[in-house]
Amino acid sequence: MVRFFATSILAGLLIVQSAAAFVVEGPRKSTGNPIEDLRRASRWAMTDGSLVETQQRGLGGGLEYSVDVSICELHFVDDTNCDQAKNVIAQALDRWSSGHPVLKFTDVTGQIKPSFPLAVFGETDQGAEIDFYASSALEFPNFRNALMNGYTIFYDRPTNYVTLANGVRSTDVKDRIESADVRVNKERCFYVDENLEKTHPSCVHFPTLILHEVGHALGLGHPTERPSLNIDSDDIPYNEIPINCMASTEGLKPSIKVAGSAAMVRRNVQAPGIWKRGLSNDDVAGRDALYPNCDIENLPRFSQLWGGFSRSENGSVGLSKGQDTRNDALLLAQKNCSATSGACVSVEPFNGCFVYAMAKEEVGNSGSAFDWRYWAVASAQDPVAARVNAVRDCNQKRGIGNACRVHTEFCAFDQ
Ligand SMILES: [Zn+2]
């Protein structure tokens, strides 16, 4: 699957309305609900290894990018040279990774040769994870449109799950991005020195263009094009959009309010003002919604901490979490359980999240209570998966569908 973004300037056309908020390119087929689209949206996955070292495509080792020599053939009216142009690309990538603990970029130019098929739909692109190159109208027919500055494609592949940037495994995400190509139009003229905006109004501010195209390579779309799919936390444009790093759709809602200073707004790709201001709150929120921005230095990962659960005959429980070893988790859960009752039985200690489900029974007219005779436990990396399994197993034991509810749930890394 290939998604492509044609980035043109609309010369002479006064655009009076553009939308605030951000929009994700989303799943292959939009659900029509922007929050649901965000939950499912294609994105780069967390990986342990890198492309160079272990041939894994994803965030591990940084998104590895390669700049083709054709970038050096662009016409810069301020005589920007090849190294300076490459430096601009590095700076644009820095803007996107700044303040994010996981989303990083690694220059592999010279190590991995860029690959840019013209339109190999349905095939995975080769080359680095992100390739930058320039094409003439002859090489790339879309650039016959002299107003088209850049063209970015990402390639995504169906997947059963994606490990998000916060370490949580999501089964909602249906496709993972494995490659992206950023193509710049050789037919255009460019500048880096922003003082040239007035004297070369028909040329393109190269840093601003690259900033915009990288947003596409990450999975973001143009908020101006499908306002009904735009996302915000309120209807106030420009302000910060808080993103919960462990539940990145929480508190978000559709919003079509008018604003327009985001790097991802299509008409903004030419003007240096966007580069001067830097990424807008909307751009950063779009990034953090796709790549949850947790301070992972202070948020131990699943694989590093252990949790335990112990339960006595009469249903009292002992928990442990945040333990360094499996054995510590086991002993502490046992101890916490024994503190309140007699013999305790422990489940296998776990790295991820744990759910203890119990049947609920009607108690006269006074409502319902947990029935400790029917229970089930489950652990999984994904708390939602654990919840589903525990409740399902409990319902089976009870022999009544929808009898069970979650009684206790926690993750090994909980504070
Ligand atoms: Zn664009």
GROMACS .gro file of C-alpha atoms and ligand atoms in nm:
model
  416
    1MET     CA    1   0.000   0.000   0.000
    2VAL     CA    2   0.133   0.338  -0.096
    3ARG     CA    3   0.013   0.672   0.029
    4PHE     CA    4   0.129   0.977  -0.156
    5PHE     CA    5   0.106   1.347  -0.089
    6ALA     CA    6   0.136   1.604  -0.363
    7THR     CA    7   0.243   1.929  -0.216
    8SER     CA    8   0.170   2.218  -0.442
    9ILE     CA    9   0.145   2.587  -0.392
   10LEU     CA   10  -0.175   2.747  -0.502
   11ALA     CA   11  -0.042   3.062  -0.662
   12GLY     CA   12  -0.276   3.354  -0.695
   13LEU     CA   13  -0.546   3.173  -0.505
   14LEU     CA   14  -0.653   3.333  -0.182
   15ILE     CA   15  -0.730   3.067   0.072
   16VAL     CA   16  -0.952   3.216   0.336
   17GLN     CA   17  -1.012   2.905   0.536
   18SER     CA   18  -0.780   2.641   0.664
   19ALA     CA   19  -0.836   2.421   0.961
   20ALA     CA   20  -0.673   2.406   1.300
   21ALA     CA   21  -0.582   2.087   1.473
   22PHE     CA   22  -0.404   1.799   1.308
   23VAL     CA   23  -0.509   1.513   1.087
   24VAL     CA   24  -0.357   1.170   1.052
   25GLU     CA   25  -0.340   1.002   0.716
   26GLY     CA   26  -0.519   0.728   0.904
   27PRO     CA   27  -0.601   0.368   0.826
   28ARG     CA   28  -0.637   0.261   0.463
   29LYS     CA   29  -1.010   0.309   0.486
   30SER     CA   30  -1.131   0.597   0.699
   31THR     CA   31  -1.392   0.506   0.959
   32GLY     CA   32  -1.531   0.857   0.922
   33ASN     CA   33  -1.454   0.912   1.290
   34PRO     CA   34  -1.122   1.096   1.333
   35ILE     CA   35  -1.055   0.955   1.681
   36GLU     CA   36  -1.111   0.601   1.559
   37ASP     CA   37  -0.893   0.677   1.256
   38LEU     CA   38  -0.617   0.796   1.491
   39ARG     CA   39  -0.640   0.476   1.693
   40ARG     CA   40  -0.591   0.271   1.375
   41ALA     CA   41  -0.363   0.506   1.182
   42SER     CA   42  -0.059   0.371   1.000
   43ARG     CA   43   0.267   0.463   1.168
   44TRP     CA   44   0.624   0.354   1.225
   45ALA     CA   45   0.653   0.085   1.495
   46MET     CA   46   0.894   0.048   1.783
   47THR     CA   47   1.159  -0.210   1.701
   48ASP     CA   48   1.447  -0.343   1.906
   49GLY     CA   49   1.696  -0.340   1.623
   50SER     CA   50   1.773  -0.104   1.336
   51LEU     CA   51   1.774  -0.133   0.958
   52VAL     CA   52   2.153  -0.117   0.934
   53GLU     CA   53   2.224  -0.366   1.212
   54THR     CA   54   1.935  -0.612   1.213
   55GLN     CA   55   1.734  -0.527   0.898
   56GLN     CA   56   1.439  -0.416   1.111
   57ARG     CA   57   1.235  -0.126   0.977
   58GLY     CA   58   1.097   0.095   1.251
   59LEU     CA   59   1.185   0.347   1.521
   60GLY     CA   60   1.469   0.139   1.665
   61GLY     CA   61   1.808   0.293   1.594
   62GLY     CA   62   1.624   0.607   1.482
   63LEU     CA   63   1.447   0.636   1.148
   64GLU     CA   64   1.741   0.582   0.916
   65TYR     CA   65   1.753   0.824   0.626
   66SER     CA   66   1.962   0.855   0.313
   67VAL     CA   67   2.005   1.168   0.099
   68ASP     CA   68   2.052   1.108  -0.273
   69VAL     CA   69   2.311   1.309  -0.468
   70SER     CA   70   2.029   1.448  -0.684
   71ILE     CA   71   1.946   1.681  -0.394
   72CYS     CA   72   2.272   1.857  -0.481
   73GLU     CA   73   2.136   1.931  -0.830
   74LEU     CA   74   1.851   2.151  -0.706
   75HIS     CA   75   1.862   2.511  -0.820
   76PHE     CA   76   1.931   2.727  -0.516
   77VAL     CA   77   1.917   3.098  -0.593
   78ASP     CA   78   2.138   3.167  -0.291
   79ASP     CA   79   2.405   2.918  -0.400
   80THR     CA   80   2.328   2.681  -0.115
   81ASN     CA   81   2.571   2.397  -0.168
   82CYS     CA   82   2.525   2.025  -0.131
   83ASP     CA   83   2.647   1.997   0.227
   84GLN     CA   84   2.434   2.292   0.330
   85ALA     CA   85   2.126   2.135   0.171
   86LYS     CA   86   2.193   1.810   0.356
   87ASN     CA   87   2.238   2.009   0.674
   88VAL     CA   88   1.895   2.166   0.622
   89ILE     CA   89   1.742   1.819   0.596
   90ALA     CA   90   1.911   1.722   0.924
   91GLN     CA   91   1.778   2.039   1.088
   92ALA     CA   92   1.423   1.972   0.967
   93LEU     CA   93   1.440   1.619   1.108
   94ASP     CA   94   1.571   1.763   1.436
   95ARG     CA   95   1.263   1.983   1.461
   96TRP     CA   96   1.042   1.674   1.450
   97SER     CA   97   1.248   1.472   1.698
   98SER     CA   98   1.309   1.759   1.940
   99GLY     CA   99   1.147   1.687   2.277
  100HIS     CA  100   1.062   1.330   2.182
  101PRO     CA  101   1.250   1.049   2.360
  102VAL     CA  102   1.192   0.779   2.098
  103LEU     CA  103   1.138   0.944   1.760
  104LYS     CA  104   1.493   1.003   1.635
  105PHE     CA  105   1.659   1.014   1.293
  106THR     CA  106   1.990   0.861   1.191
  107ASP     CA  107   2.182   0.963   0.880
  108VAL     CA  108   2.285   0.652   0.686
  109THR     CA  109   2.376   0.837   0.365
  110GLY     CA  110   2.665   0.647   0.210
  111GLN     CA  111   2.573   0.328   0.399
  112ILE     CA  112   2.234   0.262   0.239
  113LYS     CA  113   2.166   0.364  -0.118
  114PRO     CA  114   1.836   0.550  -0.158
  115SER     CA  115   1.572   0.373  -0.361
  116PHE     CA  116   1.290   0.557  -0.532
  117PRO     CA  117   1.066   0.350  -0.753
  118LEU     CA  118   0.837   0.567  -0.963
  119ALA     CA  119   0.516   0.400  -0.864
  120VAL     CA  120   0.563   0.046  -0.745
  121PHE     CA  121   0.225   0.023  -0.581
  122GLY     CA  122   0.177  -0.269  -0.349
  123GLU     CA  123   0.546  -0.335  -0.311
  124THR     CA  124   0.771  -0.251  -0.024
  125ASP     CA  125   1.024   0.013  -0.108
  126GLN     CA  126   1.392  -0.063  -0.064
  127GLY     CA  127   1.658   0.187   0.030
  128ALA     CA  128   1.675   0.355   0.368
  129GLU     CA  129   1.371   0.410   0.588
  130ILE     CA  130   1.337   0.764   0.454
  131ASP     CA  131   1.499   0.855   0.122
  132PHE     CA  132   1.539   1.216   0.004
  133TYR     CA  133   1.593   1.290  -0.363
  134ALA     CA  134   1.517   1.538  -0.641
  135SER     CA  135   1.355   1.468  -0.977
  136SER     CA  136   1.296   1.656  -1.300
  137ALA     CA  137   0.961   1.654  -1.480
  138LEU     CA  138   1.110   1.400  -1.721
  139GLU     CA  139   1.203   1.166  -1.439
  140PHE     CA  140   0.878   1.217  -1.251
  141PRO     CA  141   0.580   1.322  -1.466
  142ASN     CA  142   0.384   1.472  -1.175
  143PHE     CA  143   0.646   1.746  -1.164
  144ARG     CA  144   0.529   1.872  -1.503
  145ASN     CA  145   0.298   2.069  -1.280
  146ALA     CA  146   0.541   2.353  -1.222
  147LEU     CA  147   0.363   2.451  -0.903
  148MET     CA  148   0.431   2.122  -0.731
  149ASN     CA  149   0.723   2.156  -0.491
  150GLY     CA  150   0.746   1.817  -0.328
  151TYR     CA  151   0.594   1.474  -0.328
  152THR     CA  152   0.613   1.230  -0.040
  153ILE     CA  153   0.513   0.866  -0.040
  154PHE     CA  154   0.498   0.623   0.247
  155TYR     CA  155   0.468   0.249   0.215
  156ASP     CA  156   0.275   0.061   0.482
  157ARG     CA  157   0.221  -0.309   0.535
  158PRO     CA  158  -0.065  -0.495   0.712
  159THR     CA  159   0.025  -0.613   1.059
  160ASN     CA  160  -0.137  -0.788   1.355
  161TYR     CA  161  -0.007  -0.534   1.600
  162VAL     CA  162   0.228  -0.242   1.637
  163THR     CA  163   0.438  -0.164   1.941
  164LEU     CA  164   0.379   0.206   2.001
  165ALA     CA  165   0.647   0.456   2.096
  166ASN     CA  166   0.541   0.423   2.462
  167GLY     CA  167   0.607   0.048   2.454
  168VAL     CA  168   0.239  -0.049   2.456
  169ARG     CA  169   0.138  -0.309   2.202
  170SER     CA  170  -0.158  -0.191   1.994
  171THR     CA  171  -0.376  -0.432   1.799
  172ASP     CA  172  -0.584  -0.138   1.673
  173VAL     CA  173  -0.314  -0.022   1.432
  174LYS     CA  174  -0.368  -0.216   1.111
  175ASP     CA  175  -0.062  -0.116   0.907
  176ARG     CA  176   0.295  -0.026   0.987
  177ILE     CA  177   0.496   0.220   0.781
  178GLU     CA  178   0.816   0.060   0.659
  179SER     CA  179   0.949   0.312   0.412
  180ALA     CA  180   0.902   0.668   0.291
  181ASP     CA  181   1.037   0.868  -0.002
  182VAL     CA  182   1.056   1.246  -0.009
  183ARG     CA  183   1.091   1.380  -0.364
  184VAL     CA  184   1.170   1.745  -0.443
  185ASN     CA  185   1.088   1.910  -0.777
  186LYS     CA  186   1.402   2.003  -0.974
  187GLU     CA  187   1.194   2.232  -1.195
  188ARG     CA  188   1.151   2.476  -0.908
  189CYS     CA  189   1.397   2.724  -0.760
  190PHE     CA  190   1.485   2.719  -0.391
  191TYR     CA  191   1.653   2.924  -0.122
  192VAL     CA  192   1.759   2.871   0.237
  193ASP     CA  193   1.837   3.231   0.332
  194GLU     CA  194   1.498   3.356   0.444
  195ASN     CA  195   1.590   3.715   0.352
  196LEU     CA  196   1.536   3.615  -0.011
  197GLU     CA  197   1.163   3.573   0.036
  198LYS     CA  198   1.092   3.919  -0.106
  199THR     CA  199   1.336   3.912  -0.397
  200HIS     CA  200   1.250   3.558  -0.507
  201PRO     CA  201   0.878   3.529  -0.431
  202SER     CA  202   0.830   3.247  -0.680
  203CYS     CA  203   1.104   3.031  -0.526
  204VAL     CA  204   1.055   2.787  -0.242
  205HIS     CA  205   1.197   2.807   0.108
  206PHE     CA  206   1.370   2.469   0.117
  207PRO     CA  207   1.377   2.418   0.498
  208THR     CA  208   1.002   2.483   0.525
  209LEU     CA  209   0.929   2.240   0.243
  210ILE     CA  210   1.138   1.962   0.399
  211LEU     CA  211   0.978   2.021   0.740
  212HIS     CA  212   0.636   1.971   0.581
  213GLU     CA  213   0.732   1.661   0.381
  214VAL     CA  214   0.883   1.487   0.684
  215GLY     CA  215   0.544   1.523   0.856
  216HIS     CA  216   0.394   1.317   0.572
  217ALA     CA  217   0.669   1.057   0.609
  218LEU     CA  218   0.559   1.019   0.973
  219GLY     CA  219   0.194   0.960   0.876
  220LEU     CA  220   0.041   1.308   0.904
  221GLY     CA  221  -0.190   1.459   0.642
  222HIS     CA  222  -0.304   1.806   0.539
  223PRO     CA  223  -0.549   1.944   0.796
  224THR     CA  224  -0.688   2.172   0.525
  225GLU     CA  225  -0.821   1.897   0.305
  226ARG     CA  226  -1.060   1.692   0.515
  227PRO     CA  227  -1.168   1.921   0.801
  228SER     CA  228  -1.422   1.667   0.925
  229LEU     CA  229  -1.134   1.436   1.016
  230ASN     CA  230  -0.937   1.699   1.208
  231ILE     CA  231  -0.860   1.637   1.573
  232ASP     CA  232  -0.822   1.876   1.867
  233SER     CA  233  -0.886   1.872   2.240
  234ASP     CA  234  -1.112   2.176   2.221
  235ASP     CA  235  -1.235   2.422   1.960
  236ILE     CA  236  -0.969   2.682   2.031
  237PRO     CA  237  -0.714   2.703   1.751
  238TYR     CA  238  -0.343   2.753   1.819
  239ASN     CA  239  -0.336   2.642   2.183
  240GLU     CA  240  -0.155   2.334   2.302
  241ILE     CA  241  -0.330   1.999   2.253
  242PRO     CA  242  -0.252   1.784   2.556
  243ILE     CA  243  -0.183   1.422   2.463
  244ASN     CA  244  -0.191   1.153   2.732
  245CYS     CA  245   0.123   0.955   2.662
  246MET     CA  246  -0.025   0.625   2.780
  247ALA     CA  247  -0.365   0.677   2.612
  248SER     CA  248  -0.305   0.909   2.320
  249THR     CA  249  -0.665   0.939   2.201
  250GLU     CA  250  -0.793   1.039   2.545
  251GLY     CA  251  -0.955   1.382   2.561
  252LEU     CA  252  -0.943   1.432   2.184
  253LYS     CA  253  -1.240   1.513   1.964
  254PRO     CA  254  -1.322   1.618   1.609
  255SER     CA  255  -1.267   1.989   1.550
  256ILE     CA  256  -1.288   2.198   1.235
  257LYS     CA  257  -1.205   2.538   1.386
  258VAL     CA  258  -1.009   2.777   1.169
  259ALA     CA  259  -0.638   2.847   1.214
  260GLY     CA  260  -0.348   2.786   0.984
  261SER     CA  261   0.004   2.817   1.119
  262ALA     CA  262   0.088   2.448   1.114
  263ALA     CA  263   0.373   2.311   0.904
  264MET     CA  264   0.131   2.045   0.781
  265VAL     CA  265  -0.109   2.300   0.630
  266ARG     CA  266  -0.061   2.258   0.259
  267ARG     CA  267  -0.038   2.623   0.161
  268ASN     CA  268   0.243   2.677   0.411
  269VAL     CA  269   0.508   2.476   0.230
  270GLN     CA  270   0.670   2.771   0.060
  271ALA     CA  271   0.704   3.050   0.315
  272PRO     CA  272   0.998   3.083   0.558
  273GLY     CA  273   0.767   3.211   0.832
  274ILE     CA  274   0.673   2.854   0.922
  275TRP     CA  275   1.037   2.756   0.959
  276LYS     CA  276   1.104   3.063   1.175
  277ARG     CA  277   0.814   2.980   1.407
  278GLY     CA  278   0.895   2.610   1.415
  279LEU     CA  279   0.645   2.330   1.453
  280SER     CA  280   0.306   2.449   1.574
  281ASN     CA  281   0.117   2.300   1.867
  282ASP     CA  282  -0.094   2.115   1.611
  283ASP     CA  283   0.209   1.957   1.442
  284VAL     CA  284   0.354   1.845   1.775
  285ALA     CA  285   0.019   1.703   1.887
  286GLY     CA  286  -0.011   1.509   1.562
  287ARG     CA  287   0.335   1.367   1.618
  288ASP     CA  288   0.268   1.275   1.980
  289ALA     CA  289  -0.071   1.125   1.904
  290LEU     CA  290   0.088   0.884   1.654
  291TYR     CA  291   0.408   0.838   1.857
  292PRO     CA  292   0.303   0.866   2.225
  293ASN     CA  293   0.560   1.083   2.394
  294CYS     CA  294   0.630   0.929   2.734
  295ASP     CA  295   0.938   1.011   2.934
  296ILE     CA  296   1.060   0.656   2.899
  297GLU     CA  297   1.369   0.730   3.105
  298ASN     CA  298   1.129   0.742   3.397
  299LEU     CA  299   0.883   0.492   3.263
  300PRO     CA  300   1.039   0.147   3.288
  301ARG     CA  301   0.958  -0.073   2.993
  302PHE     CA  302   0.756  -0.393   3.015
  303SER     CA  303   1.055  -0.617   2.977
  304GLN     CA  304   1.244  -0.458   3.263
  305LEU     CA  305   1.007  -0.490   3.557
  306TRP     CA  306   0.811  -0.776   3.707
  307GLY     CA  307   0.474  -0.796   3.876
  308GLY     CA  308   0.306  -1.071   4.074
  309PHE     CA  309  -0.035  -1.177   4.196
  310SER     CA  310  -0.128  -1.413   4.476
  311ARG     CA  311  -0.471  -1.524   4.595
  312SER     CA  312  -0.605  -1.712   4.896
  313GLU     CA  313  -0.898  -1.955   4.913
  314ASN     CA  314  -1.138  -1.691   5.042
  315GLY     CA  315  -1.055  -1.448   4.763
  316SER     CA  316  -0.819  -1.205   4.934
  317VAL     CA  317  -0.527  -1.106   4.715
  318GLY     CA  318  -0.167  -0.987   4.730
  319LEU     CA  319  -0.006  -0.779   4.456
  320SER     CA  320   0.345  -0.679   4.365
  321LYS     CA  321   0.475  -0.453   4.089
  322GLY     CA  322   0.787  -0.268   3.987
  323GLN     CA  323   1.014  -0.558   4.092
  324ASP     CA  324   1.352  -0.613   3.933
  325THR     CA  325   1.330  -0.991   3.913
  326ARG     CA  326   1.066  -1.256   3.862
  327ASN     CA  327   1.145  -1.407   4.201
  328ASP     CA  328   1.114  -1.075   4.386
  329ALA     CA  329   0.771  -1.026   4.227
  330LEU     CA  330   0.663  -1.376   4.332
  331LEU     CA  331   0.781  -1.345   4.693
  332LEU     CA  332   0.635  -0.999   4.747
  333ALA     CA  333   0.293  -1.097   4.608
  334GLN     CA  334   0.295  -1.405   4.833
  335LYS     CA  335   0.394  -1.197   5.134
  336ASN     CA  336   0.128  -0.933   5.067
  337CYS     CA  337  -0.135  -1.204   5.039
  338SER     CA  338  -0.024  -1.393   5.350
  339ALA     CA  339  -0.046  -1.072   5.546
  340THR     CA  340  -0.426  -1.087   5.531
  341SER     CA  341  -0.508  -1.457   5.517
  342GLY     CA  342  -0.377  -1.813   5.523
  343ALA     CA  343  -0.256  -2.018   5.227
  344CYS     CA  344  -0.199  -1.823   4.908
  345VAL     CA  345  -0.151  -1.944   4.554
  346SER     CA  346   0.050  -1.730   4.313
  347VAL     CA  347   0.020  -1.694   3.939
  348GLU     CA  348   0.324  -1.690   3.712
  349PRO     CA  349   0.493  -1.347   3.751
  350PHE     CA  350   0.460  -1.123   3.446
  351ASN     CA  351   0.631  -0.836   3.264
  352GLY     CA  352   0.326  -0.663   3.120
  353CYS     CA  353  -0.017  -0.599   3.262
  354PHE     CA  354  -0.237  -0.820   3.474
  355VAL     CA  355  -0.615  -0.855   3.511
  356TYR     CA  356  -0.814  -1.042   3.776
  357ALA     CA  357  -1.179  -1.085   3.678
  358MET     CA  358  -1.461  -1.211   3.900
  359ALA     CA  359  -1.825  -1.299   3.848
  360LYS     CA  360  -2.080  -1.051   3.975
  361GLU     CA  361  -2.397  -1.177   4.139
  362GLU     CA  362  -2.720  -1.007   4.235
  363VAL     CA  363  -2.748  -0.975   4.612
  364GLY     CA  364  -3.114  -0.941   4.705
  365ASN     CA  365  -3.237  -0.590   4.636
  366SER     CA  366  -2.917  -0.426   4.747
  367GLY     CA  367  -2.736  -0.446   4.412
  368SER     CA  368  -2.456  -0.679   4.316
  369ALA     CA  369  -2.134  -0.810   4.466
  370PHE     CA  370  -1.835  -1.005   4.340
  371ASP     CA  371  -1.872  -1.379   4.381
  372TRP     CA  372  -1.524  -1.500   4.475
  373ARG     CA  373  -1.600  -1.858   4.367
  374TYR     CA  374  -1.580  -1.769   3.997
  375TRP     CA  375  -1.269  -1.590   3.884
  376ALA     CA  376  -0.995  -1.591   3.621
  377VAL     CA  377  -0.666  -1.414   3.569
  378ALA     CA  378  -0.472  -1.313   3.258
  379SER     CA  379  -0.157  -1.122   3.181
  380ALA     CA  380  -0.045  -0.967   2.854
  381GLN     CA  381   0.174  -0.685   2.731
  382ASP     CA  382  -0.139  -0.504   2.627
  383PRO     CA  383  -0.374  -0.430   2.922
  384VAL     CA  384  -0.675  -0.450   2.692
  385ALA     CA  385  -0.583  -0.802   2.577
  386ALA     CA  386  -0.541  -0.912   2.939
  387ARG     CA  387  -0.882  -0.769   3.024
  388VAL     CA  388  -1.052  -0.947   2.735
  389ASN     CA  389  -0.894  -1.284   2.819
  390ALA     CA  390  -0.960  -1.270   3.193
  391VAL     CA  391  -1.324  -1.173   3.154
  392ARG     CA  392  -1.380  -1.435   2.882
  393ASP     CA  393  -1.227  -1.716   3.092
  394CYS     CA  394  -1.426  -1.611   3.398
  395ASN     CA  395  -1.751  -1.609   3.199
  396GLN     CA  396  -1.672  -1.961   3.079
  397LYS     CA  397  -1.612  -2.085   3.435
  398ARG     CA  398  -1.931  -1.925   3.553
  399GLY     CA  399  -2.121  -2.067   3.256
  400ILE     CA  400  -2.307  -1.740   3.205
  401GLY     CA  401  -2.212  -1.488   2.936
  402ASN     CA  402  -2.146  -1.136   3.060
  403ALA     CA  403  -2.133  -1.251   3.425
  404CYS     CA  404  -1.779  -1.132   3.499
  405ARG     CA  405  -1.621  -0.793   3.556
  406VAL     CA  406  -1.264  -0.678   3.608
  407HIS     CA  407  -1.188  -0.680   3.981
  408THR     CA  408  -0.819  -0.585   3.982
  409GLU     CA  409  -0.593  -0.467   3.704
  410PHE     CA  410  -0.243  -0.327   3.708
  411CYS     CA  411   0.080  -0.331   3.512
  412ALA     CA  412   0.425  -0.433   3.629
  413PHE     CA  413   0.558  -0.085   3.550
  414ASP     CA  414   0.283   0.101   3.743
  415GLN     CA  415   0.419   0.346   3.996
  416ZN      ZN  416   0.182   1.812   0.179
   0.00000   0.00000   0.00000
